[in-house]
Structure formats: C-alpha cells, structure tokens
XYZ file of C-alpha atoms in Angstrom:
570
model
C 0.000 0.000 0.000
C 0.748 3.554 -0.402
C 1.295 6.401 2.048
C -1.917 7.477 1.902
C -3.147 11.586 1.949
C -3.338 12.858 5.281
C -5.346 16.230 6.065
C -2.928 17.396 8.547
C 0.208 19.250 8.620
C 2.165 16.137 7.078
C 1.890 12.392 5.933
C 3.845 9.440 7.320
C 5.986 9.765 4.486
C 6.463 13.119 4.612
C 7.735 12.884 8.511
C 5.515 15.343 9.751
C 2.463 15.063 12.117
C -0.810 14.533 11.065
C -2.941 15.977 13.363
C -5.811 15.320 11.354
C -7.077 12.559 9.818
C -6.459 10.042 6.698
C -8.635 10.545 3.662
C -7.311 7.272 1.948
C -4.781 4.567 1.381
C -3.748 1.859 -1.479
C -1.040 0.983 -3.777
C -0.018 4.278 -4.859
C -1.443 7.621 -6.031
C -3.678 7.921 -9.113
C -3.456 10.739 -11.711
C -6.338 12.663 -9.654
C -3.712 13.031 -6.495
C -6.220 10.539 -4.730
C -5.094 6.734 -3.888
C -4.758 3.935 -6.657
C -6.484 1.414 -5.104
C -5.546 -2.544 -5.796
C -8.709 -4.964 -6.059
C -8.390 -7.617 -3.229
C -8.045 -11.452 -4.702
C -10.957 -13.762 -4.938
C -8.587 -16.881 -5.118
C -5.377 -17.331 -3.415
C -3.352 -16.461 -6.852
C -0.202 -19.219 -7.549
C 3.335 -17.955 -6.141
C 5.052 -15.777 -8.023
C 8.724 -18.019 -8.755
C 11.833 -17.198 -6.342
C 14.845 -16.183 -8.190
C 16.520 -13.866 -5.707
C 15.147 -14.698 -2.125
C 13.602 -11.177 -1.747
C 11.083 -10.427 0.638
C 7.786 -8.164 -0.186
C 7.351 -4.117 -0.724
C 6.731 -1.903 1.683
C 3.493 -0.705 2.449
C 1.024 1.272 5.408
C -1.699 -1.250 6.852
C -4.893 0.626 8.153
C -6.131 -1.108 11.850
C -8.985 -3.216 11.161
C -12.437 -2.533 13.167
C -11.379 -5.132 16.154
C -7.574 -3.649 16.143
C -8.974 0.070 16.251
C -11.012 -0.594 19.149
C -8.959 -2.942 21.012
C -5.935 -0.410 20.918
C -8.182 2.491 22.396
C -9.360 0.458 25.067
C -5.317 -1.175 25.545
C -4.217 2.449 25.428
C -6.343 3.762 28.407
C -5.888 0.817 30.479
C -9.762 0.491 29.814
C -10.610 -2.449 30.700
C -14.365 -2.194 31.380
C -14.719 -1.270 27.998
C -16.057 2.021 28.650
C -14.541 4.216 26.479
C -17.184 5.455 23.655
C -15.414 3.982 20.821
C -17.351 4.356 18.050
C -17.791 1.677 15.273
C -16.337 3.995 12.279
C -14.934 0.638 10.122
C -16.749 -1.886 8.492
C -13.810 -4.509 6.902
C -14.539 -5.611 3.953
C -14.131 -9.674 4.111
C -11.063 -10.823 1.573
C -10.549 -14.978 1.915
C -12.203 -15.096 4.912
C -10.507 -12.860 6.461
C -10.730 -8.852 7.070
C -7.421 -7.945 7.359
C -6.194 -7.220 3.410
C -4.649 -3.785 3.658
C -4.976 -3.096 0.179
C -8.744 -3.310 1.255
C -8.387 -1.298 5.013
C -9.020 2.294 3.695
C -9.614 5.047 5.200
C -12.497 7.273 3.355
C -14.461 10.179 3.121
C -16.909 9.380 5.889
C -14.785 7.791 8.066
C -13.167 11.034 8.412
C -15.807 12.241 10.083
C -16.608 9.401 12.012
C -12.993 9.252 13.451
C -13.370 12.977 14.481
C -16.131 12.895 16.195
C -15.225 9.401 17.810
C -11.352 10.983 18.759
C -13.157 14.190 20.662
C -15.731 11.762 22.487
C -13.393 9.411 23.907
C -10.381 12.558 24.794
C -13.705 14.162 26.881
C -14.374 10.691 28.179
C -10.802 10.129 29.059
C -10.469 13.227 30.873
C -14.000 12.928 33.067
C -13.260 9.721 33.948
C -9.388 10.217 35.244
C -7.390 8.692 32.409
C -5.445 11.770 31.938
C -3.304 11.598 34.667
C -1.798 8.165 33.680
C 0.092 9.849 30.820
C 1.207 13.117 32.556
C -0.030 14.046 36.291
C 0.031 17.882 35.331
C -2.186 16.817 32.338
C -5.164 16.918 34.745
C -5.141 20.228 35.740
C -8.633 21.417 34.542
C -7.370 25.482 35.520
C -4.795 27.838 34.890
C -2.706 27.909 31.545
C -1.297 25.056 29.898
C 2.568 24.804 30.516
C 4.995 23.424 28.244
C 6.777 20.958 30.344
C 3.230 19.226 31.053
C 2.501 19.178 27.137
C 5.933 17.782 26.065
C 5.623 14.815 28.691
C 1.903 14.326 27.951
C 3.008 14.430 24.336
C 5.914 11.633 24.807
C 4.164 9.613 26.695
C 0.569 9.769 24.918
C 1.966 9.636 21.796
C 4.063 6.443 22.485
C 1.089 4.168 23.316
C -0.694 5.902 20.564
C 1.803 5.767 18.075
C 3.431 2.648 19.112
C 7.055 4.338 19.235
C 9.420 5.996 21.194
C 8.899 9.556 20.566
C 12.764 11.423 21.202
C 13.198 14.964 22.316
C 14.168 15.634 18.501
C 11.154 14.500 17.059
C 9.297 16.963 15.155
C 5.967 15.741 16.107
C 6.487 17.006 19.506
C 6.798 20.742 18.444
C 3.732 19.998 16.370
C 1.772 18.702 18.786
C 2.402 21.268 21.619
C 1.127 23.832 19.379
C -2.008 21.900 19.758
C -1.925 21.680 23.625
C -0.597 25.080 24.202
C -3.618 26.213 22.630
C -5.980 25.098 25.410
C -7.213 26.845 28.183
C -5.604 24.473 30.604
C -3.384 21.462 31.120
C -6.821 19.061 30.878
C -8.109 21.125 27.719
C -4.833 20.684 26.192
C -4.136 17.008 26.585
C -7.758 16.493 25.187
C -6.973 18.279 21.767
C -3.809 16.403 21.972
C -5.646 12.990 21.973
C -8.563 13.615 19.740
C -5.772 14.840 17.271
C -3.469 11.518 18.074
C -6.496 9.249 17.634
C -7.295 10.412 13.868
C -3.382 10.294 12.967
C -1.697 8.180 10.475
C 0.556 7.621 13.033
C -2.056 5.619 14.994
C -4.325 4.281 12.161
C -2.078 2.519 10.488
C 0.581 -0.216 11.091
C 3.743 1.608 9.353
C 5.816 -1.368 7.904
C 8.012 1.646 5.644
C 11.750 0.929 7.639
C 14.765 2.323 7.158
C 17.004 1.881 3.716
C 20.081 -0.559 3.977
C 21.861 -1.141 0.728
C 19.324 -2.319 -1.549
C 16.525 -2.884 0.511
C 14.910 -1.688 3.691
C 15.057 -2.844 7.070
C 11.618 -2.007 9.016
C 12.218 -0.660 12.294
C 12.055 -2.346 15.861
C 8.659 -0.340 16.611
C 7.716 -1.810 13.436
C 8.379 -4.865 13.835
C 6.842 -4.804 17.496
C 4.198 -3.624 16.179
C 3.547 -6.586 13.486
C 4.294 -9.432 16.484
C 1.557 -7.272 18.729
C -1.339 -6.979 16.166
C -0.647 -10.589 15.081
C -0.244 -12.797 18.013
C -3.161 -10.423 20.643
C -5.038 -8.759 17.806
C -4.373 -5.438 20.433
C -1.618 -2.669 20.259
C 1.620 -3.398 21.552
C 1.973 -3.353 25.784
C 4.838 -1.845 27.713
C 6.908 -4.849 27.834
C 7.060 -5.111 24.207
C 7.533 -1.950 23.916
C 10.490 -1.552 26.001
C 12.053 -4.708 23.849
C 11.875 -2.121 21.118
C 13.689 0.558 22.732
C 16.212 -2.314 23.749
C 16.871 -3.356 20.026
C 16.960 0.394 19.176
C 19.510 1.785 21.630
C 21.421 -1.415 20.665
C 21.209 -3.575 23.748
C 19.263 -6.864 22.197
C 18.830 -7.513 19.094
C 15.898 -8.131 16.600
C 15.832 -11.921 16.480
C 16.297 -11.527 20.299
C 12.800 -9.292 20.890
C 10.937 -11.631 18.587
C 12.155 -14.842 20.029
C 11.650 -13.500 23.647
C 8.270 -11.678 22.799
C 6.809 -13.841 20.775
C 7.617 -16.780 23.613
C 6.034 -14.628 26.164
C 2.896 -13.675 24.126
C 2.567 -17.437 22.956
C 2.391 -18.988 26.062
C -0.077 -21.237 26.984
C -1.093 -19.481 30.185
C -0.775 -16.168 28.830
C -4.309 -14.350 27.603
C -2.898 -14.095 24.227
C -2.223 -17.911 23.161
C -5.836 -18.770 21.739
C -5.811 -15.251 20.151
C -2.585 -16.124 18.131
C -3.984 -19.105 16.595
C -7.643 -18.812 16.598
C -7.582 -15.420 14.810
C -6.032 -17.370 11.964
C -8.090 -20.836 12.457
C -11.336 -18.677 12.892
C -10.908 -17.084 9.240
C -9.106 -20.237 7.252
C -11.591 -22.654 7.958
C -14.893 -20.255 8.772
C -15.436 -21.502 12.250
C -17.512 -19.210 12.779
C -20.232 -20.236 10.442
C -21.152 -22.191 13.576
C -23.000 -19.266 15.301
C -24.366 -17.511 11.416
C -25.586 -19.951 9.809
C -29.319 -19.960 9.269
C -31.119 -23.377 10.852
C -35.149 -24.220 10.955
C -35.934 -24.558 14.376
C -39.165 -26.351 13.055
C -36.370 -29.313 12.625
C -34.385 -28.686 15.699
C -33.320 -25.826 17.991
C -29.966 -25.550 18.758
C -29.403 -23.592 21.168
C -26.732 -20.955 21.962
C -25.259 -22.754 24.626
C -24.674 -25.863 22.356
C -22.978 -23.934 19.774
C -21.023 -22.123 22.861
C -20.162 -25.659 23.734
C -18.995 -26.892 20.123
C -17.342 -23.955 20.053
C -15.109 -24.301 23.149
C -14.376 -28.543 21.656
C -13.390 -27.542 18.178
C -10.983 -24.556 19.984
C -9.843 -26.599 22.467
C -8.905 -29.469 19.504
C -6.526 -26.693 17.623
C -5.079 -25.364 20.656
C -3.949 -28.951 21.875
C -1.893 -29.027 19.036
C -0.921 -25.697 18.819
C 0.387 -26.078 22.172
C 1.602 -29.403 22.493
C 3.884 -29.678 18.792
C 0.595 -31.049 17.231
C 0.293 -30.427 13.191
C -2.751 -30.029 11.329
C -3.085 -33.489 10.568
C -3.064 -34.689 14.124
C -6.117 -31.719 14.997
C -8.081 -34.228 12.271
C -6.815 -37.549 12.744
C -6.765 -36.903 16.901
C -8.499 -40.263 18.388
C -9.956 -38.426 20.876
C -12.392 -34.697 21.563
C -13.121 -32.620 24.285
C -16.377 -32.493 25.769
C -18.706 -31.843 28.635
C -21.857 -33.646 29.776
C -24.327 -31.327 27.522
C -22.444 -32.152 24.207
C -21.672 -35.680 24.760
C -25.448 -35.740 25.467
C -26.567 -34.135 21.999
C -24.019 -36.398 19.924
C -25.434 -39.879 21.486
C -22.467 -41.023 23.323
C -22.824 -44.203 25.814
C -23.984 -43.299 29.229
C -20.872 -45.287 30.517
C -19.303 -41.933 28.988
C -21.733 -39.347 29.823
C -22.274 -40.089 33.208
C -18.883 -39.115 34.195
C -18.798 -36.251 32.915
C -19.943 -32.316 33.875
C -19.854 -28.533 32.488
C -16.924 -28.528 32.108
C -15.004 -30.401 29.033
C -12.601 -32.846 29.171
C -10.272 -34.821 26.553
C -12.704 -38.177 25.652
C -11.740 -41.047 23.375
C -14.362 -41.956 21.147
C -13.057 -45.901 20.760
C -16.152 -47.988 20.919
C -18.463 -45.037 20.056
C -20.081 -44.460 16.442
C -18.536 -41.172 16.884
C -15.816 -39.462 14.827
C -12.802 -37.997 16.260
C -11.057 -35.277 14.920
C -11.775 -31.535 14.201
C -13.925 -32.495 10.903
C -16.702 -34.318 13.205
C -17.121 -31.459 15.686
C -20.156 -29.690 15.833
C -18.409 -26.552 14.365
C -17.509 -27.476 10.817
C -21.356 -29.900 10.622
C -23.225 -27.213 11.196
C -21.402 -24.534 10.020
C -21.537 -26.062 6.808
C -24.994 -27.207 6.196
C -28.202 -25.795 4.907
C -30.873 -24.377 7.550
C -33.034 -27.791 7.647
C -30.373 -30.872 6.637
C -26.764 -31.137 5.930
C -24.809 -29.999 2.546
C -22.284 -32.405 0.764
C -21.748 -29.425 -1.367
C -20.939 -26.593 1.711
C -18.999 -29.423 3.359
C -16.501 -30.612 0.081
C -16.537 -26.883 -1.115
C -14.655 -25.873 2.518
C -12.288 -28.557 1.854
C -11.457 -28.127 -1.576
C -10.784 -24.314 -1.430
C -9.602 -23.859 2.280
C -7.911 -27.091 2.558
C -6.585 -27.979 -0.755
C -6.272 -24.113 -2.171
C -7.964 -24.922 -5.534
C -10.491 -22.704 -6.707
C -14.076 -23.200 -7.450
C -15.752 -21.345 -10.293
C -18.826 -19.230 -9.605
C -22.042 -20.479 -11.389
C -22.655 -19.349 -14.946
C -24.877 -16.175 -15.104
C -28.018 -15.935 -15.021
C -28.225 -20.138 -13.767
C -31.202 -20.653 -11.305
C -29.198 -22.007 -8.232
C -32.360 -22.656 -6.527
C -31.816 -26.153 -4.649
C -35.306 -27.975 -4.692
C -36.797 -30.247 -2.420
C -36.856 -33.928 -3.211
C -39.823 -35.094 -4.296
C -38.894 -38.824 -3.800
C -38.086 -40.686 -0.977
C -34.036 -40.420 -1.095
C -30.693 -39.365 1.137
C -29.497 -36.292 1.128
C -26.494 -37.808 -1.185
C -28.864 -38.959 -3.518
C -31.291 -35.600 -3.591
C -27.474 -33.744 -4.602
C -26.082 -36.574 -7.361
C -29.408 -36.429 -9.046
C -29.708 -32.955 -9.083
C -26.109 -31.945 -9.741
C -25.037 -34.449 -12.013
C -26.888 -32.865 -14.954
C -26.575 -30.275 -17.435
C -23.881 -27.502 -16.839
C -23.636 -28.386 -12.922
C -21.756 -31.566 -13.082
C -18.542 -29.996 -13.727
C -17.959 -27.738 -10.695
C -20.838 -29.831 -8.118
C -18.481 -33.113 -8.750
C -15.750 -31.707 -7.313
C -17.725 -29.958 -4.085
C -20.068 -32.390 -3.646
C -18.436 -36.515 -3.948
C -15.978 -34.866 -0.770
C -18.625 -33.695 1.285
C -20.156 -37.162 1.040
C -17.212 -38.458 3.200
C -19.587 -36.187 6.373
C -22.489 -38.287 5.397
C -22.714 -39.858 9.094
C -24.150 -36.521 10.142
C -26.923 -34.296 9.598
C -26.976 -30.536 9.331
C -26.781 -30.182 13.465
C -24.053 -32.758 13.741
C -25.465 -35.889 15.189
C -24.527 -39.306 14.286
C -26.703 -41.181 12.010
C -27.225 -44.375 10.342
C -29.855 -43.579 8.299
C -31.329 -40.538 6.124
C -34.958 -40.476 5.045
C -35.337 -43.997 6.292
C -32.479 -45.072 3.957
C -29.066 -46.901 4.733
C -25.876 -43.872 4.704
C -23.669 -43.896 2.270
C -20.408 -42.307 3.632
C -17.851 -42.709 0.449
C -16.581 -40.352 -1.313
C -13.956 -39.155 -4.043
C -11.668 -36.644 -4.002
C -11.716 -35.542 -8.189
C -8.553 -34.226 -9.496
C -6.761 -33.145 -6.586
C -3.778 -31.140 -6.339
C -1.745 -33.845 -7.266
C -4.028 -34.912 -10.397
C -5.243 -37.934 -8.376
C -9.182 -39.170 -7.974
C -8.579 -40.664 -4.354
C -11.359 -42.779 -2.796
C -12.050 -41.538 1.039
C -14.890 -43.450 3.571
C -15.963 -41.263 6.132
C -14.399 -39.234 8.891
C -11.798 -41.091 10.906
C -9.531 -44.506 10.191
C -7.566 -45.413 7.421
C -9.279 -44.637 3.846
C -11.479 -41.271 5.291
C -11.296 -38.221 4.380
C -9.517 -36.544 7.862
C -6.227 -39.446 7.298
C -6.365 -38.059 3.874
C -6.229 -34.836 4.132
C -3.528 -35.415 7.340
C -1.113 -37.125 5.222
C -1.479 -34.392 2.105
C 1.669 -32.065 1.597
C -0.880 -30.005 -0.053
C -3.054 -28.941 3.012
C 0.363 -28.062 4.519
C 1.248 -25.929 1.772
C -2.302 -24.225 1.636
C -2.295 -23.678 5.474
C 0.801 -21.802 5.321
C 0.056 -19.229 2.353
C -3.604 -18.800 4.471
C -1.808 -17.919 7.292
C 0.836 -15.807 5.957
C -1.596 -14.011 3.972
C -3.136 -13.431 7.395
C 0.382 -12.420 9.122
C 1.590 -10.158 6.332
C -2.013 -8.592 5.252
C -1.543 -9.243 1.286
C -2.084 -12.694 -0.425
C 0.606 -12.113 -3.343
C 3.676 -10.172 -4.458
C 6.828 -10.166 -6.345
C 9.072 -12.900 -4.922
C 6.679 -14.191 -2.721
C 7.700 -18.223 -3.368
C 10.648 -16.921 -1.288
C 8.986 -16.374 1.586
C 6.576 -19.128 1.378
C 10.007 -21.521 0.308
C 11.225 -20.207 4.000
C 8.076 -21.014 6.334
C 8.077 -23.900 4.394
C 11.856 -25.292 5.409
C 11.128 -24.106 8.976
C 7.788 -25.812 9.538
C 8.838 -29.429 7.924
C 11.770 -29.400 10.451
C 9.421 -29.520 12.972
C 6.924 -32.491 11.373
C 4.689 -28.943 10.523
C 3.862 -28.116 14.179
C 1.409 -25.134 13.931
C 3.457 -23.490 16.289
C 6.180 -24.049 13.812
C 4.057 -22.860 11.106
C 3.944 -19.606 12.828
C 7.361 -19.237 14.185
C 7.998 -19.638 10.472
C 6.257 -17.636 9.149
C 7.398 -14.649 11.853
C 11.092 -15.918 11.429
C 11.075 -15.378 7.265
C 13.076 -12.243 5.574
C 9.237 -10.721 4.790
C 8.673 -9.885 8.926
C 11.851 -7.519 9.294
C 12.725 -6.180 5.582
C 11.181 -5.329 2.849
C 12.543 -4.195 -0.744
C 11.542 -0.931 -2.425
C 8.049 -0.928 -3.903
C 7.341 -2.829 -6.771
C-alpha cells in the first residue's frame, strides 16, 4: 500500500504530524492526487517463482475494526470497555478474512466518524481520570497550559498511541504542543492532543516503511513490534514489548532476540494471548464461525446458543492442543480423541458409561467404541457450520475442503443459472437428492468436485449428530476426491480410520502448503507479491523441520526475511 493523503500538517511519508485525519490509502497515487487502489483477490493467486530470495514491498496497513477498538481500550488501560469507541470501520471480508490492507481504507466518511469518535473518547478520558496516567500535570482542569506538562503528555501519549518511542528531537512534539498550548488548561490541552493523536496516520495505520540498507529496507524495531503485537493479541503493543523495542533500538538486544523473547512470552499457553494467536487465523481459514451464522429451521431442531457455545469451546480446544503441544494439522483431524462436557456428549449420542462421568466442564474423551468421529472435521463446528438451515450440505462441506484445505479454486455459477436447490420429491438421502440434481446439465462440472468430498460427512446431519440412516435409507459415507492437487481421484470413507477423508487430508503435503500461504496471507495482510515463493520456500523449510507443528508454522512464518525487511516498492 501507499502512504496514503493525510489532512494534517504532514503524511507518514512526509515525517511530519498529522494531526488530522487520513482521507485514503492503497497501492499508490492515481493521476487525480487521490489513492490507486488494488482490487483484493478472490482466489489465493499461484506464487510468483523465487529467483533472488527477496522479501515483499513496503506498504502502510490501516487497523482493522477489532484492532482500532482494542488499541483504544489497551491504550487507556480500559478495561471495562467504557470508552465510547465508536464503530467507524466496516472490513470488507477478503478470503475469509478482514485484514487485506490493500482493502483497510480510510475514506471520506470515516473522516468524520474518526473525528467525532477521537473528541468523544479525549472528553471521556479526561472525566473519567485517564489523563493523569500519561502526565499528572495533564489533569489540571485550571490555569494555563505549561509546556513541560505538554511535552511529557506528548511523549508519553503519543508512544502508546503511536506505538514508538517519541525522542526529544522528534518533530511531532513541536507539532503537537502547538495543539496543547492552545488550550485553556493542562486538561483542555491534553484532550486536543488525543482527539488529534487518535485520527493520525501515526495511529491508524501499522507503518511497515523501515529504514534503507543497501538495496533494501530494514523495518524498524517499533515496526516490527508492532507486526508481532497486532498478530499474536489482535491489540496494540503493551509496555513490555515496547520496552524490547527501545532495547533493540539503543542497541542492547537484538531483533531476532525481541521476537524470540516476545513472541515466547505472548505465545504462552497461560498467557491471555495464546488462543488469540492461533484462533484469529483458524477462525478465518476454515470459517469456524459459520457455527454461530448460519441460518437453521428450528421447526427441525433448535440448537441452542449454549450448544454452539459448547462446540465452540471442543473444536478450539482441539486446535489449541496441538498448537500447544507440537501437534500439526493433521493430528487436529486424525486426533483419536475430543473434548467435551456432559451437555455435548449428550446431543451427539455417546454411551452413558461416557456421559455419566462427565460435567460442564469439558474434558479430553476417546471416542473408541463409540459411532462417533474424532477429529476436528466431526465437531459440531464445521457440521453445522456447513450445512443448509433444515439438513446437511455435501456441497458446503466438500466446497470448505477443496478451497480452504486444498487451495484450488471453485468457479462461480454461470450467469443468469437458477441455483435454486429444490426439495426432493422422492423418498431419497441427502447424497442422492445432490447426485441427481447436480449431475446434470452444466452443474456436473464444478458440483463433482464440491459435492463426492462432502459425502465423506455423510454420518451426520446438518446439526451434527450421528446417524445411520437418512430419510429412512441406509448412509452412504464414500466419497472421491476428483482431481486433486496432485491430479489424483482418491477414494475416502468417512471421517476417521484409514481410507477417510480426515487421514487423507492429514497425510497431504498439499493442506500443509495451503495452510501456510492462508496464514501468511493473514500475518503479512496481502495474499501475493513479487518474490513471494521466497517467503513461502522459507516457512516452508522451517515448519517441515518440525513435522509442521502449527506453532512451527507460525514461528515460520514470523522468522522469514518478509517480517523484518522489505525491498523498495514494486
């Protein structure tokens, strides 16, 4: 992305302060002074060949909605939530995810939104003794302003705001004071200060610009902080990491140093931030939320919130088993094992020699002797999630697995094709309603490679229970993976054991290789660039070392070239 055009007295670019806000960001500027704006990708595009182990341009990366808010309320030491943030961003969803800066803009309304938003929350912050946290002078409500309060309300403001260490020498100080010595008082003064800090470039976007060496550029430790912070909490950075910056500036650690240590620290398992590191990612690649939006006839069955709170908390607590304990993909859908409480083992028929000893809360259950299916592709989450609102979806279900999983693309129907899906008007499965109705005319092509893997999930209706039969007819659970990345037609049975689907999909090099660009298109905020096999060739080496831990996947993916440099833009 570009620098954007700020309304202030000066860009990021430019190296001034922006005490106003940001009209608009992309790759560049257009002919009209305004931004050039790149479309975001529908697909996941192939990898542009490595030839010279670069890493990717620079670029500015406007906060998403969640990282606006969650900053404010991390800045303030908020943590009632009481701050009047207002909701000025609505991301635009790219992949699954809302995170693609050259989608993050920053336009015409939101101006005005962020103004009005910046002036309710520096009133709030002042009524409700936030001031003082920054600068004690700073809450002085009478008497003139005095300089020595606005330069340390200014430096210390301005580096939780701006996510740097602001020196004596900086510019933006003598800019800023202008603004506070303005005031009637101390307290008036700080105010103007914030409300102008909260509609900065400075603060709404993630500056990943650096500093030139030789040929390329080597982004900054505040930069770099910065990038570890928003990916691993989804929240600004905190003092500690901070203070690793200042460490790697003034020349006392170095870079590999902060991110090793921070990123340890941050990815914890006890520490807040360890299901917010992966789930951010897991939520997005494989639409785990669906759970909770998609649309279900409660003439058929009511499922209530606190099941899908419940299959929520199983299919989480799956993924960050592995996460935590050197588990890989494949072992999250091969695991032999779930985690449940009484409620949920309940709802998916288990034996009462299991559900009897269990409670609320969940614990780690092997299915052997059950008709149940371990692994993450039998949890309530992904059956439901992916199912129409009165039965289940072969389609929904092999369509998640051939684009998330496998990275191939499915064309859009032609135009103008009635997609209607009618009811049966036989007495038939659900597999046999979708082959008869898909395997004619125009639909064939695309439906036989959605629809033969999502018979594999065949076992379970569109809530996720277990069944035997569908319409008073036996299941049929096999399925066919068509021309998969390899140019193979496997055969798969079911969900779990040698032959299904999940020990397919755990053994393919493919769903390895698709995980990894997902994830580092959700690290690095762009799907594609010049060079960019380099960086994937990187994660890559460093994940198989490690049998493709996810944790490994990650550490990868923050260890490659493309996290602390960047080469001029392209």
């Amino acid at each position: 992305g570009g620098s954007g055009n700020g309304t202030g007295s000066g860009g990021v670019n430019g190296g001034g302060v922006d005490a106003g806000s940001v009209t608009g960001a992309g790759a560049g500027t257009g002919v009209d002074g305004g931004p050039t704006v790149v479309p975001p990708p529908s697909v996941l595009s192939p990898p542009d060949p490595c030839t010279s182990n670069a890493p990717g341009p620079r670029k500015l990366w406007r906060l998403s909605g969640p990282e606006f808010s969650a900053s404010i309320h991390s800045i303030f030491g908020d943590t009632a939530g009481s701050a009047p943030v207002a909701a000025v961003f609505s991301d635009p969803t790219t992949l699954g995810f809302s995170i693609d800066a050259n989608s993050l803009l920053v336009q015409g309304l939101n101006a005005s939104q962020l103004e009005d938003s910046a002036e309710a929350i520096a009133a709030w912050a002042a009524s409700s003794g936030k001031l003082s946290q920054f600068a004690t002078c700073a809450a002085t409500a009478t008497g003139a302003p005095a300089s020595s309060c606005a330069t340390s309300f200014i430096q210390a403001f301005g580096r939780r705001a701006f996510r740097t260490t602001l020196a004596a020498s900086d510019a933006r100080i003598a800019s800023y004071s202008k603004i506070f010595m303005a005031g009637s008082s101390n307290s008036d003064g700080a105010q103007a200060v914030i409300s102008a800090m909260l509609q900065s470039p400075y603060f709404l976007y993630r500056s990943e610009l650096g500093v030139q060496k030789s040929t390329g550029f080597s982004l900054t430790a505040f930069e770099v902080a910065t990038n570890l912070a928003y990916l691993l909490t989804g929240n600004t950075p905190d003092d500690t990491l901070l203070t690793a910056a200042d460490s790697v500036t003034s020349g006392s650690l170095t870079m590999t140093s902060m991110v090793d240590q921070q990123s340890q620290r941050l990815l914890a398992k006890t520490a807040p931030s360890n299901a917010t590191a992966v789930m951010g990612f897991m939520n997005g690649w494989l639409g785990l939320p669906r759970l909770f939006t998609t649309a279900k006839d409660a003439t058929v069955f009511v499922l209530s919130s606190a099941l899908q709170n419940d299959m929520a908390t199983e299919s989480q607590d799956l993924i960050l088993e592995a996460f935590n304990g050197s588990g890989s993909i494949g072992s999250v859908l091969t695991a032999n094992h779930s985690f449940i409480n009484k409620e949920l083992a309940t709802f998916y028929g288990l034996p009462s020699s299991i559900t009897s000893g269990l409670s609320t809360t969940f614990s780690s259950v092997p299915y052997a002797g059950t008709t149940r299916d371990p692994g993450l592709l039998a949890t309530g989450t992904i059956l439901n999630g992916y199912a129409r609102p009165n039965t289940d979806s072969p389609t929904q279900r092999g369509h998640m697995i051939r684009s998330r999983m496998l990275c191939q693309d499915i064309s859009p129907p032609p135009a103008g094709l009635n997609t209607t899906f009618m009811p049966s008007t036989t007495v038939e499965t659900t597999r046999d309603h979708f082959v008869n109705s898909h395997s004619v005319g125009v639909c064939y092509s695309c439906h036989k490679l959605m629809d033969w893997i999502g018979f594999a999930f065949e076992s379970y209706d569109g809530w996720g229970r277990y069944r035997t039969t569908d319409n008073t007819l036996p299941i049929n659970n096999a399925g066919t993976v068509y021309v998969d990345p390899e140019g193979n037609n496997p055969s798969v049975t079911g969900l779990s054991g040698s032959g299904s689907l999940s020990a397919y999909l755990a053994q393919s090099d493919d769903v390895e290789r698709c995980m990894m660009r997902y994830w580092s298109y959700y690290a690095y905020g762009t799907s594609s660039w010049k060079q960019d096999a380099c960086t994937y060739d990187s994660i890559y080496s460093a994940a198989s070392s490690n049998g493709f831990a996810l944790q490994s996947v990650l550490m990868g993916i923050i260890h490659a070239p493309n996290f602390t440099t960047r080469v001029q833009d392209q």
